[in-house]
Coordinates of C-alpha atoms and ligand atoms in Angstrom, one line a residue:
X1 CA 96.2 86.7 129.0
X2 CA 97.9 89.4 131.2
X3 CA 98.7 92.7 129.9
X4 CA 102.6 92.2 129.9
X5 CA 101.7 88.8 127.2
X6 CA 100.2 90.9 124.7
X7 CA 102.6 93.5 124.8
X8 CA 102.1 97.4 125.3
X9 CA 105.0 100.8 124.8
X10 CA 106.6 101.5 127.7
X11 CA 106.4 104.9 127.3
X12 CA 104.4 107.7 125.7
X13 CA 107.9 108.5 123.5
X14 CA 108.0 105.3 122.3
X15 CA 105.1 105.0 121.5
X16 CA 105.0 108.4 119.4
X17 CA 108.3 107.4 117.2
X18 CA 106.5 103.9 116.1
X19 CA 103.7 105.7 115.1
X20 CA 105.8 108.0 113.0
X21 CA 107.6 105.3 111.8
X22 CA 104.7 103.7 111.1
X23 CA 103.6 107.0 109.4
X24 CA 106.8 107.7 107.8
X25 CA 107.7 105.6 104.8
X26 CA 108.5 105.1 101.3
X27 CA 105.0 107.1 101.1
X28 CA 107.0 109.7 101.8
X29 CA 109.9 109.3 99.7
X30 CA 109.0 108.7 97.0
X31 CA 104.9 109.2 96.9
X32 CA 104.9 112.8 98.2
X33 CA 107.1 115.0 96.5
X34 CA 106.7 114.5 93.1
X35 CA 103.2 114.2 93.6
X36 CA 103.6 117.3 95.3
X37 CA 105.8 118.9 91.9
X38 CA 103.3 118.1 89.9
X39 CA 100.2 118.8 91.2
X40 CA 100.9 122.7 91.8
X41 CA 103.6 122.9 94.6
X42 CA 102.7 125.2 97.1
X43 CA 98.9 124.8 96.4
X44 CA 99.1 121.1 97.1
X45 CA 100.4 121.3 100.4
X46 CA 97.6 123.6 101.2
X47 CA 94.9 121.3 99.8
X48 CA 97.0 118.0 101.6
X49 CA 96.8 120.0 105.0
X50 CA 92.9 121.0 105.1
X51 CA 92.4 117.5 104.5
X52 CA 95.1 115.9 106.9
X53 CA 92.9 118.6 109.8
X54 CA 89.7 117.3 109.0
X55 CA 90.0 113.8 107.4
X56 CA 93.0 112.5 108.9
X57 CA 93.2 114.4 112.5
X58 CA 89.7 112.6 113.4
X59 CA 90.4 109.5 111.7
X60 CA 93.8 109.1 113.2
X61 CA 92.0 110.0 116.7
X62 CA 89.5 107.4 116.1
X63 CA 92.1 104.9 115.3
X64 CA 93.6 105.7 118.5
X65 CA 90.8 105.9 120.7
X66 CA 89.1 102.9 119.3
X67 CA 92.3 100.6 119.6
X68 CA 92.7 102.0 123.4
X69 CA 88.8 101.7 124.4
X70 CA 89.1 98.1 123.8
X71 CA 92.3 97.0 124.0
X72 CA 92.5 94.9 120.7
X73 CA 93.4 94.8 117.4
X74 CA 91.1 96.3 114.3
X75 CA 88.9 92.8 113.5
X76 CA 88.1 92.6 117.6
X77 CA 88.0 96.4 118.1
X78 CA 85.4 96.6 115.6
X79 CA 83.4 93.5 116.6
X80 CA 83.2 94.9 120.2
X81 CA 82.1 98.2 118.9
X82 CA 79.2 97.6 116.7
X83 CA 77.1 95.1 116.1
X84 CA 76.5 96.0 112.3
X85 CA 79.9 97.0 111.2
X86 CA 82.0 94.0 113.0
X87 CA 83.3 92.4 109.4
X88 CA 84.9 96.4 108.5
X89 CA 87.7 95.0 110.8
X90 CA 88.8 92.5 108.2
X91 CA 88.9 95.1 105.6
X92 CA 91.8 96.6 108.1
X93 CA 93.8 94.2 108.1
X94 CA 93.2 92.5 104.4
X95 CA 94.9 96.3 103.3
X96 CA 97.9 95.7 105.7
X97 CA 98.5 92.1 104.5
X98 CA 98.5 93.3 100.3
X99 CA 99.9 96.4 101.5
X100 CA 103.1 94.0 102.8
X101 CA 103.4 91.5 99.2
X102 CA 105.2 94.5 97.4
X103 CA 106.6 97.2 100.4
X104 CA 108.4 93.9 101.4
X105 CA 109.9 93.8 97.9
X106 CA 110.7 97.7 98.2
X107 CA 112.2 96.6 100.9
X108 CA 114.6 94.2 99.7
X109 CA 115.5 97.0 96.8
X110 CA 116.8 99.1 99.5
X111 CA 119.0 96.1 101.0
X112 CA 120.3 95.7 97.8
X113 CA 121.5 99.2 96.8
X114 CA 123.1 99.2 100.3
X115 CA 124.9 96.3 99.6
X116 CA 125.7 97.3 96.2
X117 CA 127.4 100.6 96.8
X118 CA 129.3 99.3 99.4
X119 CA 131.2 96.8 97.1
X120 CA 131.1 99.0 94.3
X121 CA 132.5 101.6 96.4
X122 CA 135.5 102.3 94.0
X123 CA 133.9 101.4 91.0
X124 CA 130.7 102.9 91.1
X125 CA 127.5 101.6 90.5
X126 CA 125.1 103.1 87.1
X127 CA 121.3 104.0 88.0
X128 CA 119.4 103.0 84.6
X129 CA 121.7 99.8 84.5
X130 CA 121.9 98.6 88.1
X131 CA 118.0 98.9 88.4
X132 CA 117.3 97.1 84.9
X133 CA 119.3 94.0 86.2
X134 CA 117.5 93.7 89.6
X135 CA 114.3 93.7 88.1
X136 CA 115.1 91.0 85.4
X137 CA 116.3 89.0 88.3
X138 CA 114.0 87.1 90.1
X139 CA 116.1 85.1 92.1
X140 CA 117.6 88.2 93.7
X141 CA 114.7 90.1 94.4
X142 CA 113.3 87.0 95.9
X143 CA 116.7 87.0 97.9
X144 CA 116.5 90.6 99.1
X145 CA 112.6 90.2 99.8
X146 CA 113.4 87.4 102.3
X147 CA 116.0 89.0 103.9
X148 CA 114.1 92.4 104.7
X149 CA 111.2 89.6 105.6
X150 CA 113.7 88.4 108.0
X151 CA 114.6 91.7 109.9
X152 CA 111.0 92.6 110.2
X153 CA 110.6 89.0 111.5
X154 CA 112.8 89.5 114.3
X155 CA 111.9 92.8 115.4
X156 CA 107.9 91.8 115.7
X157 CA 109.3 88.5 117.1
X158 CA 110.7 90.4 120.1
X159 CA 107.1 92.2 120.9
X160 CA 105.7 95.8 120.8
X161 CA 107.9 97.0 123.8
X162 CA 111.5 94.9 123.3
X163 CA 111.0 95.0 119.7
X164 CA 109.0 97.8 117.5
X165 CA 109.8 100.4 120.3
X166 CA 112.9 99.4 120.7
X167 CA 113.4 99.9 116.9
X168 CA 112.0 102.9 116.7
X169 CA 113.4 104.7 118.9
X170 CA 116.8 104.3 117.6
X171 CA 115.9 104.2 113.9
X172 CA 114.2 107.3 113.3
X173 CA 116.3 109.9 115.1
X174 CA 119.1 108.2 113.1
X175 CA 116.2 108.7 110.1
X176 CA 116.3 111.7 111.0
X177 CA 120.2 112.7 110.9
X178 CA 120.9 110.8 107.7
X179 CA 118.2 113.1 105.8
X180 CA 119.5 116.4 107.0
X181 CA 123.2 114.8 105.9
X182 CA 121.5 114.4 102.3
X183 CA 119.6 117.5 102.0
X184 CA 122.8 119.4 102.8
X185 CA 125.1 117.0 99.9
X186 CA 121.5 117.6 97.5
X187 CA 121.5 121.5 97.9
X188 CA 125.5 121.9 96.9
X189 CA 124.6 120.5 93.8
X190 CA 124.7 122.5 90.5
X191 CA 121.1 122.9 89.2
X192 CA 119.1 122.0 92.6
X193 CA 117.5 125.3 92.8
X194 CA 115.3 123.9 89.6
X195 CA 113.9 120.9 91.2
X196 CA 112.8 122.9 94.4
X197 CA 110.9 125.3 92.0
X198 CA 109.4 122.6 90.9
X199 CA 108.1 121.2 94.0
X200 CA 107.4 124.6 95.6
X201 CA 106.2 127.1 93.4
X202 CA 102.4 126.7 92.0
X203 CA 102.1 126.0 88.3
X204 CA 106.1 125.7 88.0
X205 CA 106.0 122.0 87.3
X206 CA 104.1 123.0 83.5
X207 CA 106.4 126.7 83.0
X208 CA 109.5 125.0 83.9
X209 CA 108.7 121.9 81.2
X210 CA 108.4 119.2 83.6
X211 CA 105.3 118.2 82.3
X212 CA 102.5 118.9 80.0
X213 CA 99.4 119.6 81.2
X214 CA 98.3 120.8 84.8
X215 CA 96.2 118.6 86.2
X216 CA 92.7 119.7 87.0
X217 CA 91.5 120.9 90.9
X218 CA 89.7 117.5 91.4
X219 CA 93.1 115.3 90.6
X220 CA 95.2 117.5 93.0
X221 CA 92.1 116.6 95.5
X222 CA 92.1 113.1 94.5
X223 CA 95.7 113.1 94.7
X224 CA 96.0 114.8 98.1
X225 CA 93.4 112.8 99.5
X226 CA 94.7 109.1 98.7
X227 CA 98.4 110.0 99.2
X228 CA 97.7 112.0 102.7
X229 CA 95.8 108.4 104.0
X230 CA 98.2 105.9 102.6
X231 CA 101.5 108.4 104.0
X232 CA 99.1 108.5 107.6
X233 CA 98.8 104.9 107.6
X234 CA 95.5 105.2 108.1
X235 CA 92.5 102.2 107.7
X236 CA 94.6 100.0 107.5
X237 CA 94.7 98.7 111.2
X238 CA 98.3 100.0 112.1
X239 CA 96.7 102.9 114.3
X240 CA 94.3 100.8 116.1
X241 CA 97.1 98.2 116.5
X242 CA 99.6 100.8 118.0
X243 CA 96.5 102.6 120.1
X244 CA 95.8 99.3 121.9
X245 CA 99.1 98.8 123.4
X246 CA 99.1 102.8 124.5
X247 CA 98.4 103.2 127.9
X248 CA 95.6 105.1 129.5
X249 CA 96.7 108.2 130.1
X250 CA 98.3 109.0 127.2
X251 CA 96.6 112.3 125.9
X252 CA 95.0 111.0 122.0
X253 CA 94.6 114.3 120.7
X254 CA 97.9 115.4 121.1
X255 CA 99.7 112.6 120.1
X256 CA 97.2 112.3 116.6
X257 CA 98.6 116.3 115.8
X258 CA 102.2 115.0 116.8
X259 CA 102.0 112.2 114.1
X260 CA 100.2 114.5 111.3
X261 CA 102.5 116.5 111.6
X262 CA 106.0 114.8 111.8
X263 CA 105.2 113.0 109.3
X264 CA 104.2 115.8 106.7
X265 CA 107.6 117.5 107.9
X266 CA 109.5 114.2 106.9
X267 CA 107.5 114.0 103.4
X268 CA 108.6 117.5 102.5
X269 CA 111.9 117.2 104.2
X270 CA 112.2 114.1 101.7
X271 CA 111.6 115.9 99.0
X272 CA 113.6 118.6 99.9
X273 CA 116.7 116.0 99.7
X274 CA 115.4 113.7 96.7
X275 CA 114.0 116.3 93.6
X276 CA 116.5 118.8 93.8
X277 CA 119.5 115.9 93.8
X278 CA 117.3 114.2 90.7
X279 CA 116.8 117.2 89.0
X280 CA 120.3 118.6 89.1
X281 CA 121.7 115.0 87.7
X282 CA 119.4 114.9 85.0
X283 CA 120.3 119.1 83.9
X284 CA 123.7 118.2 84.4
X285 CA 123.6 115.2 81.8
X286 CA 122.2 117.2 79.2
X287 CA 118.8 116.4 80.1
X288 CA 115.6 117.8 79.3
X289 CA 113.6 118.4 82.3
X290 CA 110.3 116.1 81.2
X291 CA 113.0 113.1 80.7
X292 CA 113.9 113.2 84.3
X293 CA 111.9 110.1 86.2
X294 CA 111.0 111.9 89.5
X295 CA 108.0 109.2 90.2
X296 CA 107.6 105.4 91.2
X297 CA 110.1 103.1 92.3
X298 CA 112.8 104.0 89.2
X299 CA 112.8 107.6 91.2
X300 CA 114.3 105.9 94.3
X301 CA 116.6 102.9 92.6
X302 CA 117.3 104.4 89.0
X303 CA 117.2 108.1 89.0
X304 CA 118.8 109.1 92.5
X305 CA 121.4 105.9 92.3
X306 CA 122.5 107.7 88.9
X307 CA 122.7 110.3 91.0
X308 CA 125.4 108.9 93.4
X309 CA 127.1 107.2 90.6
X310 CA 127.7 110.9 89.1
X311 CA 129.2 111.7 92.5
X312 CA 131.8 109.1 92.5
X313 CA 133.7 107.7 95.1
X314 CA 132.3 109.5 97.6
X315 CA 128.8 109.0 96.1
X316 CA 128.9 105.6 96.7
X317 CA 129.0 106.7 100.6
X318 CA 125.8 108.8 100.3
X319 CA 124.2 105.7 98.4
X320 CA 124.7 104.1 101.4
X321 CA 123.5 106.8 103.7
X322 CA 120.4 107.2 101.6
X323 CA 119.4 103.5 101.1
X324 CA 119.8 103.0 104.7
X325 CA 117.4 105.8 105.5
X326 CA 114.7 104.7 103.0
X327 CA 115.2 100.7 104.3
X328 CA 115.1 102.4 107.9
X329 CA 111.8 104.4 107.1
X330 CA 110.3 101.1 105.4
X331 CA 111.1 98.6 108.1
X332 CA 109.4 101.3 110.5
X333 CA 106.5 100.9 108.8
X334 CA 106.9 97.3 107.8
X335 CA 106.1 96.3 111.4
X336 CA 103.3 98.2 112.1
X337 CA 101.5 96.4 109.4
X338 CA 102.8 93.0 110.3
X339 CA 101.6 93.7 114.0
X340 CA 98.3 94.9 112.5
X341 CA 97.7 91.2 110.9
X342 CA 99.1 89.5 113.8
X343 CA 97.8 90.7 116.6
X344 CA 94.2 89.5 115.5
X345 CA 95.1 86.4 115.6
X346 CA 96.8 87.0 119.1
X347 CA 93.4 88.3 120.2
X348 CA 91.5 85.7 118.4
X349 CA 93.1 83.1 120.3
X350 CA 92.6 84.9 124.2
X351 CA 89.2 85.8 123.0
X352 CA 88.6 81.5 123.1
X353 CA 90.0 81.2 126.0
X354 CA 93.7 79.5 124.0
X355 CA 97.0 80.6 124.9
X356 CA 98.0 83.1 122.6
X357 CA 101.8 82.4 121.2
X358 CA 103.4 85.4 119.4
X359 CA 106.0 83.5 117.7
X360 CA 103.8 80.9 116.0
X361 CA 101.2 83.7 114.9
X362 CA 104.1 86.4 113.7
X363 CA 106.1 83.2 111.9
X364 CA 102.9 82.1 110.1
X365 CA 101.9 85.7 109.2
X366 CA 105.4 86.8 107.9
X367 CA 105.3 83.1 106.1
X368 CA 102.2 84.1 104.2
X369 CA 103.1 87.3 103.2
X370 CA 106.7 86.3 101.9
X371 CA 105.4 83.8 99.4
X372 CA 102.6 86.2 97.9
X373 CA 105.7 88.5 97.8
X374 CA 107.3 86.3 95.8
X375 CA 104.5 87.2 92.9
X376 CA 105.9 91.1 93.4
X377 CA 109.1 89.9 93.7
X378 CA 109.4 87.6 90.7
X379 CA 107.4 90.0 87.6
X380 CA 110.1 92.6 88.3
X381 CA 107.7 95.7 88.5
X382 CA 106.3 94.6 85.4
X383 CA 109.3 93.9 83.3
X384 CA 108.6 90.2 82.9
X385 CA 105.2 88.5 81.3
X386 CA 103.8 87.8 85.0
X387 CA 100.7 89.5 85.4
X388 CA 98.1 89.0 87.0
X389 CA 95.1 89.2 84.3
X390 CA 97.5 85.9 82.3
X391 CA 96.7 84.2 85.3
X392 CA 93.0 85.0 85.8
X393 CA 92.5 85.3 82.3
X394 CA 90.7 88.6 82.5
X395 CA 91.3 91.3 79.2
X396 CA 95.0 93.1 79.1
X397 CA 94.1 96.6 78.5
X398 CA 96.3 98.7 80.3
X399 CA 95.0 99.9 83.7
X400 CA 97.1 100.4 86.4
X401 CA 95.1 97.4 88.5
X402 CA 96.2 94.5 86.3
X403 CA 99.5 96.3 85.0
X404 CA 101.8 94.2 87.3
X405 CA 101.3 92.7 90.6
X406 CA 102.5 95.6 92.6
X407 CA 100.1 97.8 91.2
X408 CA 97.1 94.4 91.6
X409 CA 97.9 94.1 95.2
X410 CA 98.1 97.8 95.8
X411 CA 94.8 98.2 93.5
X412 CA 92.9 95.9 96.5
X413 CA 94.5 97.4 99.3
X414 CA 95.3 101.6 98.7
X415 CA 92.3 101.5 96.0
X416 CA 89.4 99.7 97.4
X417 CA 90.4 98.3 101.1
X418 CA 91.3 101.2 102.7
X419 CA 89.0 103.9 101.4
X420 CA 86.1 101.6 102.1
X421 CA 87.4 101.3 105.3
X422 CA 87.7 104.5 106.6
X423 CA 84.3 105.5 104.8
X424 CA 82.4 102.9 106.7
X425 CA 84.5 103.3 109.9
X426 CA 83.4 107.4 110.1
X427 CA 79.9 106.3 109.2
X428 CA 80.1 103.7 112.1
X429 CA 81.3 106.6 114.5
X430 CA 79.1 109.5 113.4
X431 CA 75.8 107.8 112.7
X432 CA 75.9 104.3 114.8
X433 CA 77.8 104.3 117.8
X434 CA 78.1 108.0 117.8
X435 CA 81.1 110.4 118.6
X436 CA 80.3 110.4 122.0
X437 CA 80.6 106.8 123.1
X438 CA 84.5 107.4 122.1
X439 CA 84.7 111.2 123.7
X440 CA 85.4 109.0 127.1
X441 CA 88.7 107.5 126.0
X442 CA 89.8 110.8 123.9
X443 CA 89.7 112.4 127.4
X444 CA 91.1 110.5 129.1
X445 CA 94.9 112.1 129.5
X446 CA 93.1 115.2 127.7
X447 CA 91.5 118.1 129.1
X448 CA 91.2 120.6 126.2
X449 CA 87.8 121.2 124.0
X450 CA 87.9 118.9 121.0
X451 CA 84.6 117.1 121.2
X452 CA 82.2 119.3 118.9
X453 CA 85.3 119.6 115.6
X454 CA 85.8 115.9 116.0
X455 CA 82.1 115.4 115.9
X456 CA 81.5 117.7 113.0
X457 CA 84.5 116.0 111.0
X458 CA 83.6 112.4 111.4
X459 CA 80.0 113.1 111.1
X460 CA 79.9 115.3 108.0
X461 CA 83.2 116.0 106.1
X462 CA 84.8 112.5 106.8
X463 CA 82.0 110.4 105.0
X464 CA 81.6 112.8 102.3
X465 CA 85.4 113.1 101.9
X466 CA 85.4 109.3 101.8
X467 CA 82.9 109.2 99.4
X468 CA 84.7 111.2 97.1
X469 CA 88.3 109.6 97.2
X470 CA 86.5 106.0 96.9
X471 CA 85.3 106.8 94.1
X472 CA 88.9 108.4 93.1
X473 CA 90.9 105.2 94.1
X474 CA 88.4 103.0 92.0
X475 CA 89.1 105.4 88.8
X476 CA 92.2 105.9 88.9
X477 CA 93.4 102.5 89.6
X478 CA 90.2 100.6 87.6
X479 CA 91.4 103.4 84.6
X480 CA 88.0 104.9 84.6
X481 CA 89.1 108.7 84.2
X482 CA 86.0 109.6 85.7
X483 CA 88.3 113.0 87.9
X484 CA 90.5 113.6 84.7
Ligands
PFF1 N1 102.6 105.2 105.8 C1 103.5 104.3 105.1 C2 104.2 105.1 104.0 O1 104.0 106.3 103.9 O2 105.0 104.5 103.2 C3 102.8 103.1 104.5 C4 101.9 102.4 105.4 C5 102.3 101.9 106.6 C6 100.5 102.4 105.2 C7 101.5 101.3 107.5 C8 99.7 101.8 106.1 C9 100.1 101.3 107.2 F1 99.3 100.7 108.1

């Protein structure tokens, strides 16, 4: 199959904003800052930046360089690599494909409160209320699911370079404007000064009675560590998708900073625009700070659309402006992890000698995923009797893996898939193939000194990193409190 068939970025630009979109998501919406609030402010972002420079630097570089040396996607790049580790691929895309069942439903939220502000423009539309009634409605999260299904659909449909760049490239400097527009209405807010407190200064989250208890130095590690790979999009096959179609002398190490680092700015940017609006709805109301929901999906659809019902009329426009951003930052990412599925398949087929077809393999894959979304879709975030254990008929205690299946599929994919993933893949790089048989391609387009920190990171502190947020995912989603 010729280059042009299996798609590459036409330039180094576009190829930069798909990663960030890629990287940029409702990871960072709703993930980062309250996680951020709570787990000592300013002190988190300290511990979430050490480990973005030497985790996820010289994992993203690896992602890069391994997608580019061989010009596939994750289950091929891997298979060419090393003889020992060739099945780690399908832990890369296995991740991507449960990671999709319930963003897709996100998704669909999103195109709902668009929609819904818009006609309730003059009337106004509740938070609490207007949340409660999607999620006891099956039929229209199912509805909304297929339709954000359906824009992704199209945009993979029309390949890396007519499609997911050409997205991109209009999408997130639009992103990008309709943030600062909200940080601006979120700052002339009564009470907003409170909520950035809370997210910036250390130990203000427990002084200013937002919660209880400060959680310990290995949470906020364990914390850091999963939310800094999932906001990355990192093991999970995008970057090695994305590094495939770059072309050859693109400079990797540059381009890795770029994304670490745009896409941190966006997560605190985020916040900057979404706690200080929540906070200063809930004082407003008569609230006490500890009732406010600043985490999960209520954050996003309950809380900050309470927030734009408080504003009236005009509220209802910056609903709109909002929703839009958030559906903008999660179709960005969206297609990254469809393309991650798909293009094994792609490269499956060339590899025997076939002729690849993108639509039948991107129809098939988006198929798949939309009827396991479905399962998200229909238990409305755990409001309905649907979960999982009922149908495997495994115990009900209460842990987040069988608590609804959102929180199942996200259990196999952010839990156990991805850290095991990245654990084995810097074990794969440091010990088998070793650093050096990838320093070629991180030259190539680069001329700086890079070669002995990347070794030293994915020899040394990315395994034992790895090691310790495995075994972080597997307690905190399995319920083990073993880091509590
Ligand atoms: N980085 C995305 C977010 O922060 O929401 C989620 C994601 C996208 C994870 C793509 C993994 C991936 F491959």
């Amino acid at each position: 199959m010729d280059e042009n068939k299996r798609g590459s970025f036409g330039s180094n630009i576009g190829f930069l904003l798909s990663a960030i979109g890629s990287a940029v998501g409702l990871g960072n919406i709703w993930g980062f800052p309250y996680k951020m609030g709570k787990s000592g402010g300013f002190t988190f972002l300290i511990i979430y930046l050490i480990l973005a420079i030497f985790v996820g630097f010289a994992i993203m570089l690896s992602e890069l360089a391994m997608g580019r040396k061989t010009g596939l996607g994750p289950v091929n790049a891997y298979k060419t690599l090393s003889k020992k580790f060739k099945w780690v691929g399908w832990l890369a895309i296995i991740a991507p494909f449960l990671i999709m069942t319930f963003y897709s439903v996100l998704g669909g939220y999103c195109i709902y409160y668009i929609v819904i502000n818009i006609v309730g423009l003059f009337k106004g539309v509740p938070g609490a209320e207007s949340f409660d009634a999607l999620l006891t409605n099956p039929g229209m999260s199912i509805l909304v699911t297929l339709g954000f299904m359906i824009i992704c659909y199209l945009i993979n449909l029309n390949g890396v370079g007519g499609g997911i760049e050409k997205f991109n490239k209009i999408g997130m400097p639009a992103l990008f404007v309709m943030l600062v527009i909200v940080i601006i209405r979120a700052w002339t807010l009564p009470h907003a000064a409170e909520g950035l407190k809370f997210m910036f200064v250390p130990g203000y989250a427990v002084k200013g009675g937002f919660i209880d208890k400060a959680p310990g130095i290995m949470s906020v590690l364990a914390t850091a560590g999963g939310q800094m790979f999932f906001s990355l999009s990192l093991a999970m096959g995008a970057m090695i998708t994305y590094g495939s179609y770059l072309g050859k002398n693109e400079n990797l190490p540059k381009n890795s900073v770029i994304i670490v680092i745009s896409d941190t700015l966006v997560a605190i940017m985020a916040g900057l625009a979404v706690i200080p609006a929540a906070v200063a709805n809930g004082i407003a109301k008569g609230m006490a700070v500890s009732e406010i929901k600043l985490g999960g999906p209520s954050l996003l659809f309950a809380t900050l659309q309470d927030v734009f019902h408080g504003m009236g009329t005009i509220g209802g426009i910056f609903g709109f402006i909002f929703y839009a951003l958030v559906l903008i930052a999660a179709i960005s990412s969206a297609i990254s992890l469809i393309e991650a599925v798909a293009v094994t398949f792609i490269d499956r087929a060339s590899a025997r000698g076939e002729e690849p077809s993108r639509p039948r393999t991107i129809t098939l894959v988006c198929i798949v995923i939309f009827l396991l979304s479905c399962f998200v879709a229909s238990d409305g975030l755990g409001s309905r009797p649907f979960a999982p254990w009922q149908f495997f008929g495994i115990g009900s205690e209460a842990a987040p893996w069988n608590d609804c299946w959102l929180d199942f599929m996200d259990t196999w994919s952010e839990g156990v898939a991805m850290p095991l993933g990245a654990l084995l893949m810097s074990v794969m790089i440091g010990w088998e193939i070793k650093p050096k048989s990838l320093y070629d391609e991180i030259d190539n387009g680069y001329n700086g000194k890079i070669h002995g920190f990347y070794s030293f990171c994915i020899k040394y502190v990315c395994p034992i990193a790895m090691v310790f947020i495995l075994l972080v995912q597997l307690s905190s989603f399995f319920g083990f409190g073993w880091f509590e």
